[in-house]
PDB file of C-alpha atoms in Angstrom:
ATOM      1  CA  MET Y  55      60.040  91.778 134.646  1.00 84.00           C
ATOM      2  CA  ASP Y  56      61.532  92.747 138.376  1.00 94.00           C
ATOM      3  CA  PHE Y  57      61.019  89.796 140.171  1.00 98.00           C
ATOM      4  CA  GLY Y  58      61.179  91.785 143.686  1.00 97.00           C
ATOM      5  CA  LEU Y  59      64.731  90.026 144.652  1.00 98.00           C
ATOM      6  CA  GLN Y  60      66.762  93.342 144.467  1.00 97.00           C
ATOM      7  CA  GLY Y  61      69.108  93.008 147.654  1.00 97.00           C
ATOM      8  CA  LYS Y  62      68.261  89.261 148.316  1.00 98.00           C
ATOM      9  CA  VAL Y  63      71.333  87.311 149.665  1.00 98.00           C
ATOM     10  CA  ALA Y  64      71.071  84.181 147.985  1.00 98.00           C
ATOM     11  CA  MET Y  65      73.495  81.488 148.060  1.00 98.00           C
ATOM     12  CA  VAL Y  66      74.059  78.691 145.021  1.00 98.00           C
ATOM     13  CA  ALA Y  67      75.933  75.520 145.437  1.00 98.00           C
ATOM     14  CA  ALA Y  68      78.546  74.154 142.869  1.00 95.00           C
ATOM     15  CA  ALA Y  69      77.934  77.369 141.232  1.00 96.00           C
ATOM     16  CA  SER Y  70      81.480  77.555 139.578  1.00 95.00           C
ATOM     17  CA  LYS Y  71      80.100  76.373 136.315  1.00 93.00           C
ATOM     18  CA  GLY Y  72      77.005  74.287 134.335  1.00 93.00           C
ATOM     19  CA  LEU Y  73      73.287  75.023 135.628  1.00 96.00           C
ATOM     20  CA  GLY Y  74      75.210  76.164 138.749  1.00 96.00           C
ATOM     21  CA  LEU Y  75      76.440  79.381 137.802  1.00 97.00           C
ATOM     22  CA  ALA Y  76      73.544  79.962 134.545  1.00 97.00           C
ATOM     23  CA  ILE Y  77      71.127  80.344 138.408  1.00 98.00           C
ATOM     24  CA  ALA Y  78      73.617  81.801 139.601  1.00 98.00           C
ATOM     25  CA  GLN Y  79      74.437  84.951 136.938  1.00 98.00           C
ATOM     26  CA  ALA Y  80      70.301  84.908 136.759  1.00 98.00           C
ATOM     27  CA  LEU Y  81      69.844  85.929 140.047  1.00 98.00           C
ATOM     28  CA  ALA Y  82      72.510  88.485 139.636  1.00 98.00           C
ATOM     29  CA  HIS Y  83      70.692  90.366 137.023  1.00 97.00           C
ATOM     30  CA  GLN Y  84      67.333  90.407 139.247  1.00 97.00           C
ATOM     31  CA  GLY Y  85      69.820  92.352 141.938  1.00 97.00           C
ATOM     32  CA  CYS Y  86      70.581  89.267 144.529  1.00 98.00           C
ATOM     33  CA  GLN Y  87      73.955  89.516 146.820  1.00 98.00           C
ATOM     34  CA  VAL Y  88      75.277  85.892 145.338  1.00 98.00           C
ATOM     35  CA  SER Y  89      77.173  83.895 147.786  1.00 98.00           C
ATOM     36  CA  ILE Y  90      78.938  80.773 145.571  1.00 98.00           C
ATOM     37  CA  CYS Y  91      80.714  77.598 146.772  1.00 97.00           C
ATOM     38  CA  GLY Y  92      82.829  75.413 144.097  1.00 96.00           C
ATOM     39  CA  ARG Y  93      85.905  72.892 144.949  1.00 94.00           C
ATOM     40  CA  THR Y  94      88.321  75.303 142.971  1.00 95.00           C
ATOM     41  CA  GLU Y  95      89.658  78.463 143.854  1.00 95.00           C
ATOM     42  CA  GLU Y  96      90.749  78.690 140.082  1.00 95.00           C
ATOM     43  CA  THR Y  97      86.976  78.346 138.783  1.00 95.00           C
ATOM     44  CA  LEU Y  98      85.213  80.160 141.414  1.00 96.00           C
ATOM     45  CA  GLU Y  99      87.630  82.964 139.857  1.00 94.00           C
ATOM     46  CA  GLN Y 100      85.837  82.315 136.606  1.00 95.00           C
ATOM     47  CA  ALA Y 101      82.424  82.105 138.054  1.00 96.00           C
ATOM     48  CA  ALA Y 102      82.381  85.607 139.112  1.00 96.00           C
ATOM     49  CA  THR Y 103      83.959  87.894 136.607  1.00 95.00           C
ATOM     50  CA  LEU Y 104      80.643  85.584 134.728  1.00 96.00           C
ATOM     51  CA  ILE Y 105      78.639  86.273 137.445  1.00 97.00           C
ATOM     52  CA  GLY Y 106      79.576  90.387 138.534  1.00 93.00           C
ATOM     53  CA  GLU Y 107      81.603  91.888 140.498  1.00 81.00           C
ATOM     54  CA  ASP Y 108      80.413  91.654 143.595  1.00 85.00           C
ATOM     55  CA  THR Y 109      79.835  88.079 143.814  1.00 96.00           C
ATOM     56  CA  ARG Y 110      81.506  86.261 147.024  1.00 98.00           C
ATOM     57  CA  THR Y 111      83.075  82.862 146.329  1.00 98.00           C
ATOM     58  CA  TYR Y 112      83.889  79.853 148.545  1.00 98.00           C
ATOM     59  CA  VAL Y 113      86.176  76.993 148.618  1.00 98.00           C
ATOM     60  CA  ALA Y 114      83.288  74.108 149.543  1.00 97.00           C
ATOM     61  CA  ASP Y 115      82.857  70.628 148.865  1.00 94.00           C
ATOM     62  CA  VAL Y 116      79.055  69.729 149.173  1.00 92.00           C
ATOM     63  CA  SER Y 117      79.147  66.507 150.330  1.00 91.00           C
ATOM     64  CA  ASP Y 118      81.597  67.597 153.474  1.00 94.00           C
ATOM     65  CA  PRO Y 119      78.958  68.621 155.932  1.00 95.00           C
ATOM     66  CA  GLU Y 120      81.569  70.116 157.553  1.00 97.00           C
ATOM     67  CA  ASP Y 121      83.036  72.300 154.191  1.00 97.00           C
ATOM     68  CA  LEU Y 122      78.661  72.907 154.183  1.00 96.00           C
ATOM     69  CA  ALA Y 123      78.570  74.536 157.414  1.00 96.00           C
ATOM     70  CA  TRP Y 124      81.360  76.471 156.775  1.00 98.00           C
ATOM     71  CA  TRP Y 125      80.128  77.852 154.116  1.00 98.00           C
ATOM     72  CA  VAL Y 126      77.116  79.352 155.571  1.00 98.00           C
ATOM     73  CA  ASP Y 127      77.874  80.517 158.504  1.00 98.00           C
ATOM     74  CA  GLN Y 128      80.581  82.854 156.099  1.00 98.00           C
ATOM     75  CA  THR Y 129      77.790  83.702 154.262  1.00 98.00           C
ATOM     76  CA  ARG Y 130      76.007  84.852 156.743  1.00 98.00           C
ATOM     77  CA  GLN Y 131      79.028  86.728 157.863  1.00 98.00           C
ATOM     78  CA  ASP Y 132      79.644  88.726 154.954  1.00 98.00           C
ATOM     79  CA  LEU Y 133      76.011  89.697 153.397  1.00 98.00           C
ATOM     80  CA  GLY Y 134      73.912  89.112 156.043  1.00 98.00           C
ATOM     81  CA  PRO Y 135      71.152  85.714 156.188  1.00 98.00           C
ATOM     82  CA  ALA Y 136      70.271  83.799 153.516  1.00 98.00           C
ATOM     83  CA  ASP Y 137      66.499  84.513 151.331  1.00 98.00           C
ATOM     84  CA  ILE Y 138      67.344  82.398 148.935  1.00 98.00           C
ATOM     85  CA  LEU Y 139      69.072  78.936 148.205  1.00 98.00           C
ATOM     86  CA  VAL Y 140      69.580  77.128 145.421  1.00 98.00           C
ATOM     87  CA  THR Y 141      70.464  73.686 145.962  1.00 98.00           C
ATOM     88  CA  ASN Y 142      72.658  71.884 143.273  1.00 96.00           C
ATOM     89  CA  THR Y 143      75.886  69.124 142.695  1.00 90.00           C
ATOM     90  CA  GLY Y 144      77.572  68.516 139.952  1.00 79.00           C
ATOM     91  CA  GLY Y 145      76.176  64.421 139.667  1.00 81.00           C
ATOM     92  CA  PRO Y 146      76.326  60.913 141.124  1.00 87.00           C
ATOM     93  CA  PRO Y 147      78.979  58.102 139.136  1.00 86.00           C
ATOM     94  CA  ALA Y 148      77.093  57.374 136.299  1.00 85.00           C
ATOM     95  CA  GLY Y 149      77.448  53.954 134.954  1.00 87.00           C
ATOM     96  CA  ALA Y 150      75.618  50.322 135.197  1.00 89.00           C
ATOM     97  CA  ALA Y 151      73.305  49.709 137.994  1.00 92.00           C
ATOM     98  CA  SER Y 152      74.890  46.190 138.277  1.00 92.00           C
ATOM     99  CA  THR Y 153      78.845  47.283 137.666  1.00 94.00           C
ATOM    100  CA  LEU Y 154      78.830  50.172 140.100  1.00 95.00           C
ATOM    101  CA  THR Y 155      80.527  49.966 143.670  1.00 96.00           C
ATOM    102  CA  ASP Y 156      79.013  50.142 147.250  1.00 96.00           C
ATOM    103  CA  GLU Y 157      81.306  53.291 147.513  1.00 95.00           C
ATOM    104  CA  GLN Y 158      79.822  54.481 144.834  1.00 95.00           C
ATOM    105  CA  TRP Y 159      76.656  54.631 146.466  1.00 95.00           C
ATOM    106  CA  GLU Y 160      77.854  56.197 149.420  1.00 94.00           C
ATOM    107  CA  SER Y 161      79.011  59.204 147.231  1.00 93.00           C
ATOM    108  CA  GLY Y 162      76.155  59.590 145.721  1.00 93.00           C
ATOM    109  CA  ILE Y 163      74.435  59.830 148.927  1.00 94.00           C
ATOM    110  CA  GLN Y 164      76.479  61.913 150.384  1.00 93.00           C
ATOM    111  CA  SER Y 165      76.878  64.859 147.724  1.00 90.00           C
ATOM    112  CA  THR Y 166      73.103  63.931 146.316  1.00 94.00           C
ATOM    113  CA  LEU Y 167      71.272  63.978 149.211  1.00 95.00           C
ATOM    114  CA  MET Y 168      72.532  64.775 152.210  1.00 96.00           C
ATOM    115  CA  ASN Y 169      73.640  68.001 151.232  1.00 95.00           C
ATOM    116  CA  VAL Y 170      69.806  68.811 150.487  1.00 97.00           C
ATOM    117  CA  VAL Y 171      69.184  67.421 154.047  1.00 97.00           C
ATOM    118  CA  ARG Y 172      71.848  69.884 155.431  1.00 97.00           C
ATOM    119  CA  LEU Y 173      72.093  72.487 153.694  1.00 97.00           C
ATOM    120  CA  VAL Y 174      68.247  73.597 154.366  1.00 98.00           C
ATOM    121  CA  ARG Y 175      68.629  72.526 157.902  1.00 97.00           C
ATOM    122  CA  VAL Y 176      70.596  75.561 159.006  1.00 97.00           C
ATOM    123  CA  VAL Y 177      69.394  77.779 156.323  1.00 98.00           C
ATOM    124  CA  ALA Y 178      65.654  77.378 156.706  1.00 98.00           C
ATOM    125  CA  PRO Y 179      65.608  78.120 160.517  1.00 98.00           C
ATOM    126  CA  ASP Y 180      66.770  82.569 158.954  1.00 97.00           C
ATOM    127  CA  MET Y 181      64.817  82.380 156.863  1.00 98.00           C
ATOM    128  CA  GLN Y 182      61.430  81.008 158.774  1.00 98.00           C
ATOM    129  CA  THR Y 183      62.322  83.384 161.103  1.00 97.00           C
ATOM    130  CA  ARG Y 184      62.309  86.580 158.852  1.00 97.00           C
ATOM    131  CA  GLY Y 185      58.647  85.035 157.124  1.00 98.00           C
ATOM    132  CA  TRP Y 186      60.135  84.742 153.700  1.00 98.00           C
ATOM    133  CA  GLY Y 187      62.871  82.683 151.401  1.00 98.00           C
ATOM    134  CA  ARG Y 188      63.053  80.608 148.795  1.00 98.00           C
ATOM    135  CA  ILE Y 189      64.481  77.251 148.631  1.00 98.00           C
ATOM    136  CA  VAL Y 190      64.863  75.464 145.298  1.00 98.00           C
ATOM    137  CA  HIS Y 191      66.579  72.324 144.350  1.00 98.00           C
ATOM    138  CA  LEU Y 192      68.081  71.210 141.585  1.00 97.00           C
ATOM    139  CA  THR Y 193      67.665  67.580 140.603  1.00 96.00           C
ATOM    140  CA  SER Y 194      67.070  65.516 137.460  1.00 95.00           C
ATOM    141  CA  TYR Y 195      64.402  64.633 134.835  1.00 95.00           C
ATOM    142  CA  VAL Y 196      65.459  61.385 136.008  1.00 95.00           C
ATOM    143  CA  ALA Y 197      63.981  61.562 138.779  1.00 96.00           C
ATOM    144  CA  LYS Y 198      59.835  60.753 137.546  1.00 96.00           C
ATOM    145  CA  GLN Y 199      61.704  59.178 133.992  1.00 94.00           C
ATOM    146  CA  PRO Y 200      64.649  56.831 135.332  1.00 94.00           C
ATOM    147  CA  SER Y 201      68.309  56.268 133.049  1.00 91.00           C
ATOM    148  CA  PRO Y 202      69.734  52.984 132.809  1.00 91.00           C
ATOM    149  CA  MET Y 203      73.257  54.726 132.986  1.00 86.00           C
ATOM    150  CA  LEU Y 204      72.092  57.412 135.820  1.00 91.00           C
ATOM    151  CA  PRO Y 205      70.808  54.588 138.192  1.00 95.00           C
ATOM    152  CA  ILE Y 206      72.333  56.552 141.449  1.00 95.00           C
ATOM    153  CA  SER Y 207      70.140  59.768 140.198  1.00 95.00           C
ATOM    154  CA  SER Y 208      67.665  57.659 139.372  1.00 96.00           C
ATOM    155  CA  THR Y 209      66.793  56.657 142.272  1.00 96.00           C
ATOM    156  CA  LEU Y 210      67.908  59.671 144.694  1.00 97.00           C
ATOM    157  CA  ARG Y 211      66.383  62.750 142.364  1.00 96.00           C
ATOM    158  CA  ALA Y 212      63.283  60.131 143.258  1.00 96.00           C
ATOM    159  CA  GLY Y 213      63.633  60.474 146.885  1.00 97.00           C
ATOM    160  CA  LEU Y 214      64.398  64.035 146.716  1.00 97.00           C
ATOM    161  CA  MET Y 215      60.798  65.157 145.230  1.00 97.00           C
ATOM    162  CA  SER Y 216      58.966  63.935 148.343  1.00 98.00           C
ATOM    163  CA  LEU Y 217      61.871  65.552 150.684  1.00 98.00           C
ATOM    164  CA  THR Y 218      60.607  68.430 148.158  1.00 98.00           C
ATOM    165  CA  LYS Y 219      57.450  68.307 149.803  1.00 98.00           C
ATOM    166  CA  LEU Y 220      57.667  67.056 153.139  1.00 98.00           C
ATOM    167  CA  GLN Y 221      60.408  70.913 153.311  1.00 98.00           C
ATOM    168  CA  ALA Y 222      56.953  72.286 151.375  1.00 98.00           C
ATOM    169  CA  TRP Y 223      54.655  71.403 154.172  1.00 98.00           C
ATOM    170  CA  GLU Y 224      57.170  72.427 156.918  1.00 98.00           C
ATOM    171  CA  PHE Y 225      58.187  75.694 156.253  1.00 98.00           C
ATOM    172  CA  THR Y 226      54.754  76.972 154.162  1.00 96.00           C
ATOM    173  CA  ALA Y 227      53.411  78.573 156.667  1.00 97.00           C
ATOM    174  CA  ASP Y 228      56.181  80.660 157.476  1.00 98.00           C
ATOM    175  CA  GLY Y 229      56.691  82.323 154.545  1.00 98.00           C
ATOM    176  CA  VAL Y 230      59.122  79.198 152.962  1.00 98.00           C
ATOM    177  CA  THR Y 231      58.326  77.804 149.418  1.00 98.00           C
ATOM    178  CA  VAL Y 232      60.574  74.894 148.722  1.00 98.00           C
ATOM    179  CA  ASN Y 233      60.443  73.790 144.728  1.00 98.00           C
ATOM    180  CA  ALA Y 234      62.262  71.764 143.233  1.00 98.00           C
ATOM    181  CA  VAL Y 235      63.280  71.815 139.006  1.00 98.00           C
ATOM    182  CA  LEU Y 236      64.109  69.309 136.531  1.00 97.00           C
ATOM    183  CA  PRO Y 237      66.442  69.457 133.846  1.00 96.00           C
ATOM    184  CA  GLY Y 238      66.229  67.369 130.962  1.00 92.00           C
ATOM    185  CA  SER Y 239      69.033  67.538 128.327  1.00 88.00           C
ATOM    186  CA  MET Y 240      71.170  70.387 129.031  1.00 90.00           C
ATOM    187  CA  LEU Y 241      74.991  71.971 127.587  1.00 83.00           C
ATOM    188  CA  THR Y 242      77.199  71.153 130.632  1.00 78.00           C
ATOM    189  CA  ASP Y 243      79.819  69.107 131.655  1.00 71.00           C
ATOM    190  CA  ARG Y 244      77.642  66.510 132.936  1.00 69.00           C
ATOM    191  CA  GLN Y 245      75.573  66.104 129.417  1.00 71.00           C
ATOM    192  CA  LYS Y 246      79.455  65.212 127.421  1.00 73.00           C
ATOM    193  CA  HIS Y 247      80.581  63.091 130.264  1.00 71.00           C
ATOM    194  CA  VAL Y 248      76.289  61.331 129.175  1.00 74.00           C
ATOM    195  CA  VAL Y 249      77.262  61.016 125.418  1.00 74.00           C
ATOM    196  CA  GLU Y 250      80.630  59.811 126.063  1.00 78.00           C
ATOM    197  CA  LEU Y 251      79.181  56.947 128.129  1.00 76.00           C
ATOM    198  CA  ARG Y 252      76.043  56.056 125.378  1.00 78.00           C
ATOM    199  CA  ALA Y 253      79.270  56.116 122.281  1.00 80.00           C
ATOM    200  CA  LYS Y 254      80.883  53.641 123.950  1.00 83.00           C
ATOM    201  CA  LYS Y 255      78.265  51.541 125.346  1.00 81.00           C
ATOM    202  CA  GLU Y 256      76.285  51.804 121.936  1.00 85.00           C
ATOM    203  CA  GLY Y 257      79.736  51.560 119.713  1.00 87.00           C
ATOM    204  CA  ILE Y 258      79.550  54.805 117.571  1.00 88.00           C
ATOM    205  CA  THR Y 259      80.798  58.546 117.750  1.00 86.00           C
ATOM    206  CA  GLU Y 260      80.816  61.263 120.374  1.00 82.00           C
ATOM    207  CA  ASP Y 261      78.822  63.671 117.428  1.00 82.00           C
ATOM    208  CA  GLU Y 262      76.695  60.446 117.047  1.00 85.00           C
ATOM    209  CA  ALA Y 263      75.860  59.470 120.502  1.00 82.00           C
ATOM    210  CA  PHE Y 264      75.013  64.132 121.230  1.00 77.00           C
ATOM    211  CA  ALA Y 265      72.609  63.803 117.509  1.00 85.00           C
ATOM    212  CA  LYS Y 266      71.055  60.581 119.444  1.00 82.00           C
ATOM    213  CA  GLN Y 267      70.745  62.614 122.696  1.00 81.00           C
ATOM    214  CA  ALA Y 268      68.979  65.539 121.008  1.00 86.00           C
ATOM    215  CA  GLY Y 269      67.198  63.685 118.749  1.00 89.00           C
ATOM    216  CA  ASP Y 270      65.078  61.892 122.030  1.00 86.00           C
ATOM    217  CA  VAL Y 271      63.877  65.183 123.172  1.00 90.00           C
ATOM    218  CA  PRO Y 272      60.613  66.090 121.827  1.00 92.00           C
ATOM    219  CA  MET Y 273      62.420  69.457 120.572  1.00 93.00           C
ATOM    220  CA  LYS Y 274      65.175  67.967 118.772  1.00 94.00           C
ATOM    221  CA  ARG Y 275      68.080  69.757 120.616  1.00 92.00           C
ATOM    222  CA  ILE Y 276      69.722  70.169 123.722  1.00 92.00           C
ATOM    223  CA  GLY Y 277      68.619  73.033 126.060  1.00 93.00           C
ATOM    224  CA  ASP Y 278      70.429  76.457 126.996  1.00 94.00           C
ATOM    225  CA  PRO Y 279      71.379  76.178 131.028  1.00 95.00           C
ATOM    226  CA  ALA Y 280      69.748  79.988 130.418  1.00 96.00           C
ATOM    227  CA  GLU Y 281      66.502  78.491 129.555  1.00 97.00           C
ATOM    228  CA  LEU Y 282      66.798  76.437 133.342  1.00 97.00           C
ATOM    229  CA  ALA Y 283      67.769  79.473 134.816  1.00 98.00           C
ATOM    230  CA  ALA Y 284      64.773  81.523 134.424  1.00 98.00           C
ATOM    231  CA  ALA Y 285      63.014  79.497 135.904  1.00 98.00           C
ATOM    232  CA  VAL Y 286      64.595  78.491 138.882  1.00 98.00           C
ATOM    233  CA  ALA Y 287      64.313  82.746 139.096  1.00 98.00           C
ATOM    234  CA  PHE Y 288      61.210  82.604 138.681  1.00 98.00           C
ATOM    235  CA  LEU Y 289      60.655  80.078 140.950  1.00 98.00           C
ATOM    236  CA  CYS Y 290      62.351  82.770 143.811  1.00 98.00           C
ATOM    237  CA  SER Y 291      60.550  85.749 142.924  1.00 98.00           C
ATOM    238  CA  ALA Y 292      57.867  87.808 144.314  1.00 97.00           C
ATOM    239  CA  GLN Y 293      54.973  86.241 141.974  1.00 98.00           C
ATOM    240  CA  ALA Y 294      55.455  82.659 142.790  1.00 98.00           C
ATOM    241  CA  SER Y 295      55.267  82.928 146.101  1.00 97.00           C
ATOM    242  CA  TYR Y 296      51.332  80.524 145.996  1.00 98.00           C
ATOM    243  CA  ILE Y 297      53.866  78.263 144.307  1.00 98.00           C
ATOM    244  CA  THR Y 298      55.823  75.128 146.831  1.00 98.00           C
ATOM    245  CA  GLY Y 299      55.976  71.330 146.882  1.00 98.00           C
ATOM    246  CA  GLN Y 300      56.347  71.075 143.595  1.00 98.00           C
ATOM    247  CA  SER Y 301      59.062  69.479 140.768  1.00 97.00           C
ATOM    248  CA  LEU Y 302      59.036  71.312 137.597  1.00 97.00           C
ATOM    249  CA  ALA Y 303      60.798  69.928 134.734  1.00 97.00           C
ATOM    250  CA  VAL Y 304      62.729  71.934 132.271  1.00 97.00           C
ATOM    251  CA  ASP Y 305      63.524  69.033 129.429  1.00 95.00           C
ATOM    252  CA  GLY Y 306      61.703  70.521 126.332  1.00 95.00           C
ATOM    253  CA  GLY Y 307      59.241  67.782 126.397  1.00 94.00           C
ATOM    254  CA  LEU Y 308      61.644  64.794 127.178  1.00 92.00           C
ATOM    255  CA  ILE Y 309      59.667  63.009 130.659  1.00 94.00           C
ATOM    256  CA  THR Y 310      56.829  60.739 128.969  1.00 92.00           C
ATOM    257  CA  GLY Y 311      55.124  60.151 132.366  1.00 87.00           C
ATOM    258  CA  LEU Y 312      51.633  61.917 133.849  1.00 83.00           C
ATOM    259  CA  ALA Y 313      52.751  61.675 136.939  1.00 70.00           C
TER     260      ALA Y 313
END
């Protein structure tokens, strides 16, 4: 399906691997000019070969406000103002709530919450001026179903659901939609880390922990990043113009609550 995105400028944060990379690939497939950021030149170069030869890469840490401002400015100079913004991060520290330090909580706030606040603050005005824009926040299913192993993420992702609503109310009259996507168990490095923690906590092998992780999902499998990327691409499409303020779970049925 043609999503009407040919030539649109899409910024995808933390897209050198994992879910961000899959999303960048999906948007490039739809004809977007893609700008990605990541922390190392090597991983960015590898990602660019998978996304497409016209991909622009920028070394930037999403937890650093100066890096974010630089990435936006450079993208604007090289490609033009962003039509699409996908916020993303690798995820805050994991572990039991009682064991996490103030420093780990502060790190999570900067990388998981404040990067979203800062990016939207500098990108949304261009979208409002042009009367069209798509903002998608990549969060987590723990926003709706807290995980004992991911207390920082669970707390901050729930807050991002509220922020998504507030931003949608603020920008929708100017033709800018704001939505969030909540991935469940996806085959990424983050998932592997969670499996390692589970194996250690339960005294089982990593293979056993992985099988349990998949078994917790009603579909009985771990998700493919491409499946989530397809949902993000649709929310960025012309066809999704009447969808805003939503937090869409792509979780294989993992979330059990009704809200």
